[in-house]
Amino acid sequence: MPSAARLWLLRTRSLWPGLALPLLIMLGATFLSEHYGGPQLLYALLFGLAFHFLYQDARCRPGIEFCARTLLRIGVALLGARITLAQIGQLGMGPLATAVIAVASAIALGAWLARRLGLGTDFGLLCGAAVSICGASAALAVAAVMPKTPDNERHTLLTVVGVTGLSTLAMVVYPLLARILRLDDSGAGIFLGGTIHDVAQVVGAGLMMSHETGDVAVIVKLFRVTLLVPVVAMLAWYWRRRSSTGDAGPRTPLLPFFLVGFMALVLANSLGVVTPRLNEALGQVSRICLVVAISALGIKTSFEELVKLGWRPMALMLVETLWLVAIFAVYLCFIR
């Protein structure tokens, strides 16, 4: 057997024990979500936490690390296949500028408030990006370029739990709030797409009101997803610069390859290279990778350590969520 093939086989064998468990958890989470409702990512995370003891097994650890790192980055890169530049251009400057302001200010608010609460700047940046961009997917993307420390991994899991819960609650409450504000279908779509964290919940909330609201909400949401690229690139630069001045944490790349892949897919989709069938397939692969990755992150994390973090992280995410609501409410009611 050639040496390259032998190395590949040995590598696969070393990964398989730790790879099989997150895959199994993904299947279980998918079954529950499809048959009984509820967020798939949250199920995967909670199941993963229950199997934390297997992370101590030397045979399982390489595969778990592969899922939590490599599959995570692949899943984020493939999100780009859902977006076209034409979709973004249809919105006009007002909603786009409001979304940019909301994202930038929520991240800045998160960093400032996290320091005041004693949670650290890194956690504030992570929460701000997750709340303001695309929920759990953004948290995982930012986590991929954060300095790798036990605290940061626990913070990532807590952020995923928090934004998933808040997003599910928003899916029910925000359509009622849009009616209270007397927004038309287009305005309601801008509001829902600009304030709800996860894409799935944006779709659900929009379709609760009307198809037009759902379409506008998804386009606004996908524009927020595109902001993941500059935000993660700037955060990677920040952590790279900090590590070069002597702070703890490994040196991160200035522009991670998974973001390059994300932008390439956005461009390819905009040019019509990505067919509808291929687009759907890439979306499914992206979702599978992200669910497997969050399962692995759950396995790596001790529930006991998460509980020790207390109430302050949830308070931080709640304040950031309300901040987004306030910005879009002001735009839609007084500026638009």
Tab-separated table of C-alpha atoms in Angstrom:
chain	number	residue	atom	x	y	z
A	1	MET	CA	0.000	0.000	0.000
A	2	PRO	CA	1.433	3.447	-0.909
A	3	SER	CA	2.586	5.495	2.039
A	4	ALA	CA	0.044	8.298	1.393
A	5	ALA	CA	-2.861	5.836	1.364
A	6	ARG	CA	-1.535	4.152	4.504
A	7	LEU	CA	-1.327	7.484	6.313
A	8	TRP	CA	-4.860	8.353	5.231
A	9	LEU	CA	-6.145	4.992	6.488
A	10	LEU	CA	-4.386	5.403	9.833
A	11	ARG	CA	-5.747	8.925	10.140
A	12	THR	CA	-9.291	7.725	9.408
A	13	ARG	CA	-9.022	4.927	11.945
A	14	SER	CA	-7.818	7.330	14.619
A	15	LEU	CA	-10.736	9.710	13.966
A	16	TRP	CA	-13.552	7.200	13.634
A	17	PRO	CA	-14.286	6.452	17.349
A	18	GLY	CA	-14.658	10.151	18.149
A	19	LEU	CA	-16.417	10.928	14.845
A	20	ALA	CA	-19.112	8.258	15.226
A	21	LEU	CA	-20.581	9.683	18.432
A	22	PRO	CA	-21.277	13.250	17.142
A	23	LEU	CA	-22.763	11.736	13.982
A	24	LEU	CA	-25.076	9.576	16.086
A	25	ILE	CA	-26.054	12.578	18.192
A	26	MET	CA	-26.783	14.544	15.015
A	27	LEU	CA	-29.173	11.817	13.825
A	28	GLY	CA	-30.955	11.750	17.182
A	29	ALA	CA	-31.260	15.546	17.316
A	30	THR	CA	-32.587	15.632	13.749
A	31	PHE	CA	-35.211	12.977	14.521
A	32	LEU	CA	-36.453	14.859	17.579
A	33	SER	CA	-36.541	18.201	15.765
A	34	GLU	CA	-38.436	16.833	12.759
A	35	HIS	CA	-40.950	14.735	14.706
A	36	TYR	CA	-41.518	16.744	17.880
A	37	GLY	CA	-40.393	20.269	16.968
A	38	GLY	CA	-37.760	22.393	18.659
A	39	PRO	CA	-34.292	23.638	17.636
A	40	GLN	CA	-32.051	20.930	16.200
A	41	LEU	CA	-28.836	22.630	17.328
A	42	LEU	CA	-30.035	22.872	20.922
A	43	TYR	CA	-30.926	19.173	21.013
A	44	ALA	CA	-27.488	18.307	19.622
A	45	LEU	CA	-25.787	20.478	22.213
A	46	LEU	CA	-27.675	19.001	25.161
A	47	PHE	CA	-27.076	15.424	23.996
A	48	GLY	CA	-23.401	16.214	23.579
A	49	LEU	CA	-23.149	17.544	27.140
A	50	ALA	CA	-24.526	14.209	28.396
A	51	PHE	CA	-21.595	12.359	26.793
A	52	HIS	CA	-18.833	14.595	28.164
A	53	PHE	CA	-17.212	11.637	29.928
A	54	LEU	CA	-16.162	10.177	26.561
A	55	TYR	CA	-13.950	13.192	25.871
A	56	GLN	CA	-11.585	11.815	28.493
A	57	ASP	CA	-11.090	8.673	26.365
A	58	ALA	CA	-7.896	8.980	24.319
A	59	ARG	CA	-9.445	6.978	21.452
A	60	CYS	CA	-12.393	9.370	21.079
A	61	ARG	CA	-10.623	12.680	21.528
A	62	PRO	CA	-9.027	13.077	18.026
A	63	GLY	CA	-12.347	12.547	16.245
A	64	ILE	CA	-14.204	14.876	18.592
A	65	GLU	CA	-11.596	17.580	18.003
A	66	PHE	CA	-11.868	17.050	14.231
A	67	CYS	CA	-15.639	17.579	14.365
A	68	ALA	CA	-15.402	20.612	16.646
A	69	ARG	CA	-12.795	22.331	14.471
A	70	THR	CA	-12.642	21.132	10.850
A	71	LEU	CA	-16.306	20.275	10.289
A	72	LEU	CA	-17.265	23.519	12.002
A	73	ARG	CA	-15.284	25.569	9.480
A	74	ILE	CA	-16.625	23.613	6.516
A	75	GLY	CA	-20.194	24.186	7.705
A	76	VAL	CA	-19.689	27.936	8.069
A	77	ALA	CA	-18.051	28.211	4.632
A	78	LEU	CA	-20.982	26.447	2.962
A	79	LEU	CA	-23.441	29.010	4.366
A	80	GLY	CA	-22.313	31.293	1.535
A	81	ALA	CA	-24.259	29.193	-0.983
A	82	ARG	CA	-27.532	30.597	0.414
A	83	ILE	CA	-26.800	34.227	-0.477
A	84	THR	CA	-26.618	36.307	-3.674
A	85	LEU	CA	-25.561	39.906	-4.142
A	86	ALA	CA	-28.820	40.598	-6.006
A	87	GLN	CA	-30.869	39.623	-2.935
A	88	ILE	CA	-28.933	42.113	-0.864
A	89	GLY	CA	-29.313	44.897	-3.437
A	90	GLN	CA	-33.117	44.583	-3.433
A	91	LEU	CA	-33.374	45.904	0.112
A	92	GLY	CA	-32.208	49.482	-0.475
A	93	MET	CA	-29.797	51.503	1.615
A	94	GLY	CA	-31.996	52.147	4.667
A	95	PRO	CA	-32.360	48.573	5.992
A	96	LEU	CA	-28.783	47.726	5.010
A	97	ALA	CA	-27.323	50.724	6.843
A	98	THR	CA	-29.496	49.989	9.879
A	99	ALA	CA	-28.302	46.379	9.920
A	100	VAL	CA	-24.655	47.473	9.750
A	101	ILE	CA	-25.166	49.953	12.598
A	102	ALA	CA	-27.011	47.337	14.647
A	103	VAL	CA	-24.272	44.735	14.211
A	104	ALA	CA	-21.386	47.108	14.948
A	105	SER	CA	-23.072	48.700	17.965
A	106	ALA	CA	-24.223	45.357	19.439
A	107	ILE	CA	-20.674	43.972	19.278
A	108	ALA	CA	-19.252	47.137	20.852
A	109	LEU	CA	-21.960	47.058	23.526
A	110	GLY	CA	-21.225	43.397	24.214
A	111	ALA	CA	-17.507	44.010	24.701
A	112	TRP	CA	-18.125	47.009	26.977
A	113	LEU	CA	-20.841	45.382	29.071
A	114	ALA	CA	-18.962	42.080	29.396
A	115	ARG	CA	-16.026	43.907	30.973
A	116	ARG	CA	-18.401	45.651	33.408
A	117	LEU	CA	-19.912	42.283	34.361
A	118	GLY	CA	-16.507	40.683	34.849
A	119	LEU	CA	-16.917	38.302	31.905
A	120	GLY	CA	-14.000	39.480	29.770
A	121	THR	CA	-13.796	41.211	26.399
A	122	ASP	CA	-13.553	37.970	24.404
A	123	PHE	CA	-16.885	36.728	25.716
A	124	GLY	CA	-18.514	40.073	24.945
A	125	LEU	CA	-17.237	40.009	21.359
A	126	LEU	CA	-18.440	36.429	20.937
A	127	CYS	CA	-21.921	37.196	22.297
A	128	GLY	CA	-22.201	40.415	20.327
A	129	ALA	CA	-21.418	38.655	17.049
A	130	ALA	CA	-23.792	35.768	17.803
A	131	VAL	CA	-26.708	38.007	18.777
A	132	SER	CA	-26.273	40.555	15.997
A	133	ILE	CA	-25.400	38.326	13.014
A	134	CYS	CA	-26.766	34.782	12.847
A	135	GLY	CA	-26.991	33.202	16.261
A	136	ALA	CA	-25.355	29.824	16.801
A	137	SER	CA	-23.673	29.814	13.354
A	138	ALA	CA	-21.960	33.132	14.085
A	139	ALA	CA	-20.923	31.929	17.547
A	140	LEU	CA	-19.292	28.876	15.971
A	141	ALA	CA	-17.602	30.971	13.269
A	142	VAL	CA	-16.134	33.384	15.816
A	143	ALA	CA	-15.110	30.473	18.034
A	144	ALA	CA	-13.100	29.086	15.114
A	145	VAL	CA	-10.738	32.102	15.254
A	146	MET	CA	-10.769	32.747	19.017
A	147	PRO	CA	-7.747	31.834	21.138
A	148	LYS	CA	-8.220	28.223	22.195
A	149	THR	CA	-8.673	28.207	25.962
A	150	PRO	CA	-10.999	26.141	28.215
A	151	ASP	CA	-12.856	29.319	29.201
A	152	ASN	CA	-13.492	30.297	25.590
A	153	GLU	CA	-14.853	26.837	24.756
A	154	ARG	CA	-17.273	27.017	27.696
A	155	HIS	CA	-18.287	30.513	26.641
A	156	THR	CA	-18.984	29.293	23.111
A	157	LEU	CA	-21.332	26.585	24.353
A	158	LEU	CA	-23.108	28.972	26.697
A	159	THR	CA	-23.546	31.485	23.878
A	160	VAL	CA	-25.057	28.828	21.622
A	161	VAL	CA	-27.525	27.830	24.359
A	162	GLY	CA	-28.427	31.466	25.076
A	163	VAL	CA	-28.951	32.694	21.522
A	164	THR	CA	-30.856	29.563	20.538
A	165	GLY	CA	-33.241	29.982	23.453
A	166	LEU	CA	-33.682	33.721	22.867
A	167	SER	CA	-34.189	33.170	19.131
A	168	THR	CA	-36.893	30.580	19.742
A	169	LEU	CA	-38.652	32.946	22.152
A	170	ALA	CA	-38.328	35.811	19.637
A	171	MET	CA	-39.959	33.700	16.911
A	172	VAL	CA	-43.146	33.676	19.009
A	173	VAL	CA	-43.024	37.174	20.525
A	174	TYR	CA	-41.696	39.367	17.703
A	175	PRO	CA	-44.596	38.871	15.239
A	176	LEU	CA	-46.905	40.106	18.014
A	177	LEU	CA	-44.588	43.055	18.602
A	178	ALA	CA	-44.590	43.863	14.862
A	179	ARG	CA	-48.392	44.030	14.947
A	180	ILE	CA	-48.312	46.254	18.036
A	181	LEU	CA	-45.967	48.610	16.157
A	182	ARG	CA	-48.433	48.526	13.207
A	183	LEU	CA	-45.798	47.566	10.659
A	184	ASP	CA	-46.815	46.640	7.123
A	185	ASP	CA	-45.665	43.360	5.558
A	186	SER	CA	-42.397	44.825	4.298
A	187	GLY	CA	-41.655	46.637	7.564
A	188	ALA	CA	-42.453	43.536	9.591
A	189	GLY	CA	-40.054	41.535	7.404
A	190	ILE	CA	-37.279	44.073	7.978
A	191	PHE	CA	-37.964	43.985	11.717
A	192	LEU	CA	-37.985	40.187	11.998
A	193	GLY	CA	-34.987	39.700	9.709
A	194	GLY	CA	-33.017	42.384	11.529
A	195	THR	CA	-33.637	41.241	15.092
A	196	ILE	CA	-34.089	37.453	15.307
A	197	HIS	CA	-30.838	35.561	15.775
A	198	ASP	CA	-31.114	32.276	13.809
A	199	VAL	CA	-32.182	31.859	10.173
A	200	ALA	CA	-34.678	29.057	10.866
A	201	GLN	CA	-36.540	31.143	13.435
A	202	VAL	CA	-36.582	34.132	11.055
A	203	VAL	CA	-38.287	31.977	8.431
A	204	GLY	CA	-40.797	30.650	10.965
A	205	ALA	CA	-41.645	34.087	12.352
A	206	GLY	CA	-41.985	35.654	8.893
A	207	LEU	CA	-44.303	32.978	7.555
A	208	MET	CA	-46.486	33.346	10.653
A	209	MET	CA	-47.405	36.785	9.295
A	210	SER	CA	-47.391	36.485	5.479
A	211	HIS	CA	-45.338	35.169	2.562
A	212	GLU	CA	-44.177	38.700	1.693
A	213	THR	CA	-43.047	39.241	5.265
A	214	GLY	CA	-41.223	35.918	5.183
A	215	ASP	CA	-39.416	36.748	1.921
A	216	VAL	CA	-38.278	40.190	3.135
A	217	ALA	CA	-37.251	38.801	6.514
A	218	VAL	CA	-35.054	36.128	4.931
A	219	ILE	CA	-33.304	38.635	2.640
A	220	VAL	CA	-32.565	40.994	5.556
A	221	LYS	CA	-31.339	38.046	7.597
A	222	LEU	CA	-29.073	36.806	4.820
A	223	PHE	CA	-27.543	40.266	4.547
A	224	ARG	CA	-26.736	40.050	8.261
A	225	VAL	CA	-25.132	36.663	7.535
A	226	THR	CA	-22.828	38.269	4.933
A	227	LEU	CA	-21.572	40.616	7.653
A	228	LEU	CA	-20.062	37.529	9.252
A	229	VAL	CA	-17.116	37.827	6.865
A	230	PRO	CA	-15.841	41.312	7.827
A	231	VAL	CA	-16.698	40.784	11.509
A	232	VAL	CA	-14.813	37.489	11.818
A	233	ALA	CA	-11.915	38.875	9.766
A	234	MET	CA	-11.627	41.905	12.088
A	235	LEU	CA	-11.889	39.755	15.210
A	236	ALA	CA	-9.232	37.399	13.832
A	237	TRP	CA	-6.982	40.436	13.217
A	238	TYR	CA	-7.656	41.671	16.770
A	239	TRP	CA	-6.734	38.348	18.362
A	240	ARG	CA	-3.736	37.935	16.039
A	241	ARG	CA	-2.467	41.401	16.972
A	242	ARG	CA	-3.038	40.712	20.673
A	243	SER	CA	-1.160	37.419	20.525
A	244	SER	CA	1.763	39.125	18.773
A	245	THR	CA	2.094	41.554	21.695
A	246	GLY	CA	2.486	38.760	24.204
A	247	ASP	CA	-1.038	37.928	25.412
A	248	ALA	CA	-1.999	34.317	25.928
A	249	GLY	CA	-3.522	32.348	23.076
A	250	PRO	CA	-2.268	30.978	19.758
A	251	ARG	CA	-1.771	33.185	16.750
A	252	THR	CA	-4.822	33.205	14.460
A	253	PRO	CA	-4.768	33.679	10.661
A	254	LEU	CA	-5.654	37.156	9.379
A	255	LEU	CA	-8.342	35.837	6.986
A	256	PRO	CA	-9.297	32.222	7.730
A	257	PHE	CA	-9.719	29.942	4.726
A	258	PHE	CA	-13.303	29.116	5.625
A	259	LEU	CA	-14.220	32.799	5.174
A	260	VAL	CA	-12.543	32.806	1.761
A	261	GLY	CA	-14.707	29.794	0.894
A	262	PHE	CA	-17.787	31.610	2.192
A	263	MET	CA	-17.130	34.639	-0.042
A	264	ALA	CA	-16.336	32.433	-3.050
A	265	LEU	CA	-19.688	30.661	-2.702
A	266	VAL	CA	-21.562	33.967	-2.389
A	267	LEU	CA	-19.911	35.124	-5.633
A	268	ALA	CA	-20.544	31.811	-7.400
A	269	ASN	CA	-24.191	31.834	-6.336
A	270	SER	CA	-24.551	35.452	-7.503
A	271	LEU	CA	-23.163	34.531	-10.938
A	272	GLY	CA	-25.574	31.609	-11.288
A	273	VAL	CA	-22.856	28.963	-11.088
A	274	VAL	CA	-24.600	27.268	-8.155
A	275	THR	CA	-27.734	25.530	-9.449
A	276	PRO	CA	-30.845	25.326	-7.227
A	277	ARG	CA	-30.292	21.602	-6.678
A	278	LEU	CA	-26.632	22.118	-5.780
A	279	ASN	CA	-27.615	25.039	-3.549
A	280	GLU	CA	-30.024	22.821	-1.641
A	281	ALA	CA	-27.427	20.069	-1.332
A	282	LEU	CA	-24.760	22.466	-0.029
A	283	GLY	CA	-27.265	23.861	2.474
A	284	GLN	CA	-27.965	20.358	3.772
A	285	VAL	CA	-24.252	19.552	4.046
A	286	SER	CA	-23.653	22.844	5.871
A	287	ARG	CA	-26.418	22.078	8.356
A	288	ILE	CA	-25.091	18.563	8.975
A	289	CYS	CA	-21.566	19.859	9.556
A	290	LEU	CA	-22.769	22.518	12.008
A	291	VAL	CA	-24.963	20.079	13.947
A	292	VAL	CA	-22.125	17.543	14.176
A	293	ALA	CA	-19.751	20.321	15.257
A	294	ILE	CA	-22.042	21.560	18.021
A	295	SER	CA	-22.482	17.955	19.188
A	296	ALA	CA	-18.710	17.657	19.472
A	297	LEU	CA	-18.431	20.975	21.300
A	298	GLY	CA	-21.067	19.715	23.731
A	299	ILE	CA	-19.081	16.539	24.333
A	300	LYS	CA	-15.981	18.626	25.057
A	301	THR	CA	-17.782	20.759	27.646
A	302	SER	CA	-18.594	19.985	31.257
A	303	PHE	CA	-22.146	20.934	32.241
A	304	GLU	CA	-20.899	21.582	35.760
A	305	GLU	CA	-18.487	24.198	34.444
A	306	LEU	CA	-21.265	25.861	32.434
A	307	VAL	CA	-23.470	26.179	35.507
A	308	LYS	CA	-20.645	27.888	37.385
A	309	LEU	CA	-20.752	30.786	34.910
A	310	GLY	CA	-23.941	32.079	36.580
A	311	TRP	CA	-26.608	34.553	35.435
A	312	ARG	CA	-24.421	37.291	34.009
A	313	PRO	CA	-23.869	35.789	30.523
A	314	MET	CA	-27.615	35.446	29.959
A	315	ALA	CA	-28.154	39.012	31.157
A	316	LEU	CA	-25.543	40.177	28.640
A	317	MET	CA	-27.235	38.378	25.728
A	318	LEU	CA	-30.653	39.670	26.756
A	319	VAL	CA	-29.445	43.290	26.810
A	320	GLU	CA	-27.861	42.882	23.350
A	321	THR	CA	-31.082	41.342	22.026
A	322	LEU	CA	-33.179	44.238	23.316
A	323	TRP	CA	-30.642	46.666	21.818
A	324	LEU	CA	-31.250	45.195	18.338
A	325	VAL	CA	-35.004	45.493	18.824
A	326	ALA	CA	-34.653	49.148	19.849
A	327	ILE	CA	-32.511	50.064	16.818
A	328	PHE	CA	-34.868	48.530	14.246
A	329	ALA	CA	-37.974	49.827	16.021
A	330	VAL	CA	-36.592	53.377	15.894
A	331	TYR	CA	-35.701	53.026	12.202
A	332	LEU	CA	-39.075	51.586	11.185
A	333	CYS	CA	-41.247	53.888	13.314
A	334	PHE	CA	-39.412	57.210	13.033
A	335	ILE	CA	-36.904	57.170	10.124
A	336	ARG	CA	-38.140	54.902	7.332
